[in-house]
Structure formats: C-alpha cells, structure tokens
Coordinates of C-alpha atoms and ligand atoms in Angstrom, one line a residue:
M60 CA -11.1 -34.5 35.8
S61 CA -7.6 -34.3 34.4
K62 CA -6.4 -33.0 31.1
I63 CA -5.5 -36.5 30.0
K64 CA -7.9 -37.6 27.3
I65 CA -10.1 -40.3 28.6
T66 CA -12.8 -41.7 26.4
L67 CA -15.6 -42.8 28.6
L68 CA -19.0 -44.2 27.8
M69 CA -21.2 -42.7 30.5
N70 CA -24.8 -43.2 31.1
F71 CA -26.8 -40.1 32.3
L72 CA -26.6 -41.0 36.0
E73 CA -22.8 -41.3 35.7
L74 CA -22.6 -38.0 34.0
T75 CA -24.7 -36.2 36.6
K76 CA -22.5 -37.7 39.3
R77 CA -19.4 -36.5 37.4
R78 CA -20.6 -32.9 37.4
Y79 CA -19.9 -30.9 40.6
S80 CA -19.1 -27.3 41.4
A81 CA -15.4 -27.0 40.6
R82 CA -13.6 -24.2 42.5
N83 CA -10.0 -25.1 41.9
Y84 CA -8.8 -24.5 38.4
S85 CA -5.5 -24.9 36.5
S86 CA -4.5 -22.1 34.2
D87 CA -4.8 -24.4 31.1
M88 CA -7.2 -23.0 28.6
V89 CA -10.2 -25.0 27.5
E90 CA -9.6 -26.0 23.9
Q91 CA -11.7 -24.3 21.2
E92 CA -13.3 -27.6 20.1
K93 CA -14.5 -28.3 23.6
L94 CA -15.8 -24.8 24.0
D95 CA -17.7 -25.2 20.7
Y96 CA -19.1 -28.5 21.9
I97 CA -20.3 -27.0 25.1
L98 CA -21.9 -24.0 23.4
E99 CA -23.6 -26.4 20.9
C100 CA -25.2 -28.3 23.8
A101 CA -26.4 -25.0 25.2
R102 CA -27.8 -24.0 21.9
L103 CA -29.8 -27.2 21.7
A104 CA -31.5 -26.7 25.1
P105 CA -35.3 -26.7 25.1
S106 CA -37.1 -23.4 26.0
A107 CA -40.7 -22.5 26.5
V108 CA -42.5 -22.3 23.1
N109 CA -39.0 -22.7 21.6
Y110 CA -38.4 -18.9 22.0
Q111 CA -34.7 -19.3 22.9
P112 CA -34.5 -16.0 24.8
W113 CA -30.9 -16.5 25.7
H114 CA -27.5 -15.0 24.8
F115 CA -24.2 -16.6 25.8
F116 CA -21.2 -14.3 26.4
V117 CA -17.9 -16.2 26.2
I118 CA -15.4 -14.3 28.4
K119 CA -11.9 -15.0 27.3
S120 CA -9.9 -11.8 27.2
D121 CA -8.0 -10.7 30.3
K122 CA -9.8 -7.3 30.2
Q123 CA -13.3 -8.9 30.1
K124 CA -12.3 -11.5 32.7
Q125 CA -11.2 -8.8 35.1
L126 CA -14.6 -7.1 34.7
V127 CA -16.4 -10.3 35.3
Q128 CA -14.3 -11.1 38.4
H129 CA -15.1 -7.6 39.7
S130 CA -18.8 -8.7 39.7
Y131 CA -17.9 -11.8 41.9
P132 CA -14.7 -11.2 43.7
R133 CA -13.5 -14.6 45.0
D134 CA -10.0 -16.0 44.7
W135 CA -11.1 -19.3 43.3
F136 CA -13.3 -17.7 40.7
A137 CA -10.5 -15.4 39.5
G138 CA -8.5 -18.6 38.9
A139 CA -10.9 -19.9 36.2
P140 CA -9.5 -19.5 32.6
L141 CA -12.9 -19.0 31.0
Y142 CA -16.4 -17.9 31.8
I143 CA -19.7 -18.2 30.0
I144 CA -22.4 -15.7 31.1
V145 CA -25.9 -16.9 30.4
C146 CA -28.2 -13.9 29.7
V147 CA -31.9 -13.8 28.8
D148 CA -34.3 -11.3 27.4
S149 CA -37.5 -11.2 29.4
A150 CA -39.2 -9.5 26.5
V151 CA -38.5 -12.5 24.3
A152 CA -39.3 -15.3 26.8
W153 CA -42.7 -17.0 27.0
V154 CA -45.2 -15.6 29.6
R155 CA -47.8 -17.9 31.0
K156 CA -51.2 -16.3 30.6
S157 CA -52.9 -17.8 33.7
D158 CA -50.6 -16.1 36.2
N159 CA -48.3 -13.9 34.0
K160 CA -45.2 -15.9 34.9
N161 CA -42.3 -15.0 32.7
H162 CA -40.2 -18.1 31.9
S163 CA -36.9 -16.5 31.1
D164 CA -35.2 -17.8 34.3
V165 CA -36.5 -21.4 33.6
D166 CA -35.1 -21.3 30.0
A167 CA -31.8 -19.9 31.2
A168 CA -31.5 -22.5 33.9
I169 CA -31.9 -25.4 31.4
A170 CA -29.2 -24.0 29.1
T171 CA -26.9 -23.4 32.0
E172 CA -27.2 -27.0 33.2
H173 CA -26.6 -28.2 29.6
I174 CA -23.3 -26.2 29.7
C175 CA -22.3 -27.7 33.1
L176 CA -23.1 -31.3 32.0
A177 CA -21.5 -30.9 28.6
A178 CA -18.4 -29.6 30.3
A179 CA -18.4 -32.5 32.7
E180 CA -18.7 -35.0 29.8
Q181 CA -15.7 -33.3 28.1
G182 CA -13.6 -33.5 31.3
I183 CA -13.9 -29.8 32.1
G184 CA -14.9 -28.5 35.5
S185 CA -17.6 -25.9 36.0
C186 CA -19.3 -23.9 38.6
W187 CA -22.6 -22.2 38.3
V188 CA -22.5 -18.8 39.9
C189 CA -25.4 -16.4 40.7
N190 CA -24.1 -14.4 43.6
F191 CA -22.7 -11.7 41.3
D192 CA -23.3 -8.0 41.1
A193 CA -25.9 -8.0 38.2
D194 CA -25.5 -4.2 37.6
I195 CA -21.8 -4.6 36.9
L196 CA -22.5 -7.3 34.3
K197 CA -25.4 -5.4 32.7
Q198 CA -23.2 -2.4 32.2
N199 CA -20.2 -4.2 30.9
L200 CA -22.2 -6.4 28.5
H201 CA -24.3 -3.5 27.3
L202 CA -27.5 -5.4 28.0
S203 CA -30.8 -3.9 27.0
P204 CA -33.3 -3.0 29.8
T205 CA -35.2 -6.3 29.3
Q206 CA -32.0 -8.4 29.2
Y207 CA -30.3 -9.7 32.4
P208 CA -27.6 -12.1 33.4
V209 CA -28.9 -15.3 35.0
A210 CA -25.7 -17.2 35.6
I211 CA -21.9 -17.1 35.2
V212 CA -20.4 -20.5 34.6
S213 CA -16.7 -20.7 35.3
L214 CA -15.0 -23.3 33.2
G215 CA -11.6 -25.0 33.2
Y216 CA -9.5 -28.0 34.0
V217 CA -9.5 -28.7 37.7
K218 CA -6.3 -29.0 39.7
Q219 CA -7.7 -31.4 42.3
L220 CA -10.9 -33.3 42.8
P221 CA -12.8 -32.6 46.0
E222 CA -12.5 -35.2 48.7
K223 CA -16.3 -35.7 49.0
S224 CA -19.3 -34.7 46.9
S225 CA -22.0 -32.4 48.2
P226 CA -24.8 -34.3 50.0
R227 CA -28.3 -34.6 48.6
K228 CA -31.6 -35.2 50.3
D229 CA -32.9 -38.7 50.1
L230 CA -35.6 -39.5 47.5
T231 CA -38.0 -40.3 50.4
E232 CA -37.7 -36.6 51.5
I233 CA -38.4 -35.0 48.1
V234 CA -40.8 -37.3 46.3
S235 CA -44.4 -37.7 46.9
I236 CA -46.3 -40.4 45.1
L237 CA -50.0 -39.4 45.0
Ligands
FMN530 C1 -28.8 -21.4 40.8 C2 -27.4 -21.7 41.4 C3 -26.7 -20.6 41.9 C4 -25.4 -20.9 42.4 N1 -24.6 -19.8 42.8 C5 -23.4 -20.1 43.3 C6 -22.5 -19.0 43.6 O1 -22.8 -17.8 43.5 N2 -21.3 -19.3 44.1 C7 -20.8 -20.6 44.3 O2 -19.7 -20.8 44.7 N3 -21.6 -21.7 43.9 C8 -22.9 -21.4 43.5 N4 -23.7 -22.5 43.1 C9 -23.2 -23.9 43.3 C10 -23.9 -24.6 44.4 O3 -23.4 -24.1 45.6 C11 -23.8 -26.1 44.3 O4 -24.3 -26.5 43.0 C12 -24.4 -26.9 45.4 O5 -23.8 -26.6 46.6 C13 -24.3 -28.4 45.2 O6 -22.9 -28.7 45.0 P1 -22.4 -29.4 43.7 O7 -22.7 -28.5 42.5 O8 -20.9 -29.6 43.9 O9 -23.1 -30.7 43.5 C14 -24.9 -22.2 42.5 C15 -25.7 -23.3 42.0 C16 -26.9 -23.0 41.5 C17 -27.8 -24.1 40.9

C-alpha cells in the first residue's frame, strides 16, 4: 500500500486479502477526505436493533497521541500517524433477554472491521489493537462508567509490505455442514 494513488476495482475477497495488520508506518498523515470516508464506513455499520452504541475518538494531536501510546507502549504503534479509538456504551447496546448477553462488543467489532476494510480500500494500513491499558484510555477520554474502549485502530501509510501474510485455518477445519 503506497501513497501513489491507485484506482482499483476490487471484489470483496480481494479487499479482505488486502487488509492485514500493518505495524510499519510512514509519518505521512492520512488525508482528511480518506479519514472522512473511513469514518463514514464506520457510521454505516450495522448494530443490534440499530442502537449504534459506539463513539469514535479520532486521535490526531501530539498530546493525545502520547496518551494513547502510553496505553499501549510499542515502538511500531508509536510510529502511527493517527488512531481511531472505538468505544461503546453498554447501557445503550442491545441486551438479549434469553441469556442477558450485552451486544456492545459485537457492535463495536463490526464497526472496527468496517474501519480496517475501508482503510485497506483507500490504500491505508491499519492494525486492530486490544492489548491496551483500558483504564488509561477511560480516564483520558473521560468515558462514563458504562462506556469502555473496545479497540484502538492505528492508521497510516505503510513503509513496507510484509513478506508473507498471516496464515489462516483451512475451511475444512472451521466449517461444519450439518
Ligand atoms: C480483537 C483483536 C485484537 C487484536 N489486538 C492486537 C494487539 O493488541 N496488538 C497487535 O499487534 N495486534 C492485534 N491484533 C491483530 C492480530 O494479531 C491479527 O489480526 C492476526 O494476527 C491476523 O493477522 P492479520 O491481521 O495480519 O491478517 C488484534 C486483532 C483482533 C481482531
């Protein structure tokens, strides 16, 4: 994924193959129109009962970026020019009555993947990160007691494509036809 503008017509399989966890960013900022496009794709994600329990924090300023990096201290992560933090409010999300399951994580995961796929389509690398210190983010973002961060997505142009893609299980291992 280079910054050179390439117009590609991709089918969905090609797009899913194009997305991967990018951990090697150039300092070039993602253009506002691409960021707007990515956020629009997140906004249009489906959610249980259409409750849309999410909030997206776009982290651009140096001060806020340092706070986010403090929650996940990794050199590669600190090199990303931009982050989107996907938060949800468990008090807003749908709860299934039969077993009381709150669906906020499910809703957030869909929106997060929309972000990653939209970024890939726009030639922007992304990495979905969950191994952060949630308390640091909750404090810095002033989240309410029912709100919590689900994922940080690092975004940026990548310096170098990985040599090989991450392996996946074979369909025969993960599909049962009953
Ligand atoms: C829910 C979730 C949490 C993840 N958390 C992290 C993380 O904290 N740090 C990281 O470097 N990658 C993280 N990843 C990226 C995965 O390691 C990666 O998606 C997986 O190894 C497959 O590789 P690929 O994305 O390149 O296809 C996460 C991915 C998902 C879906």
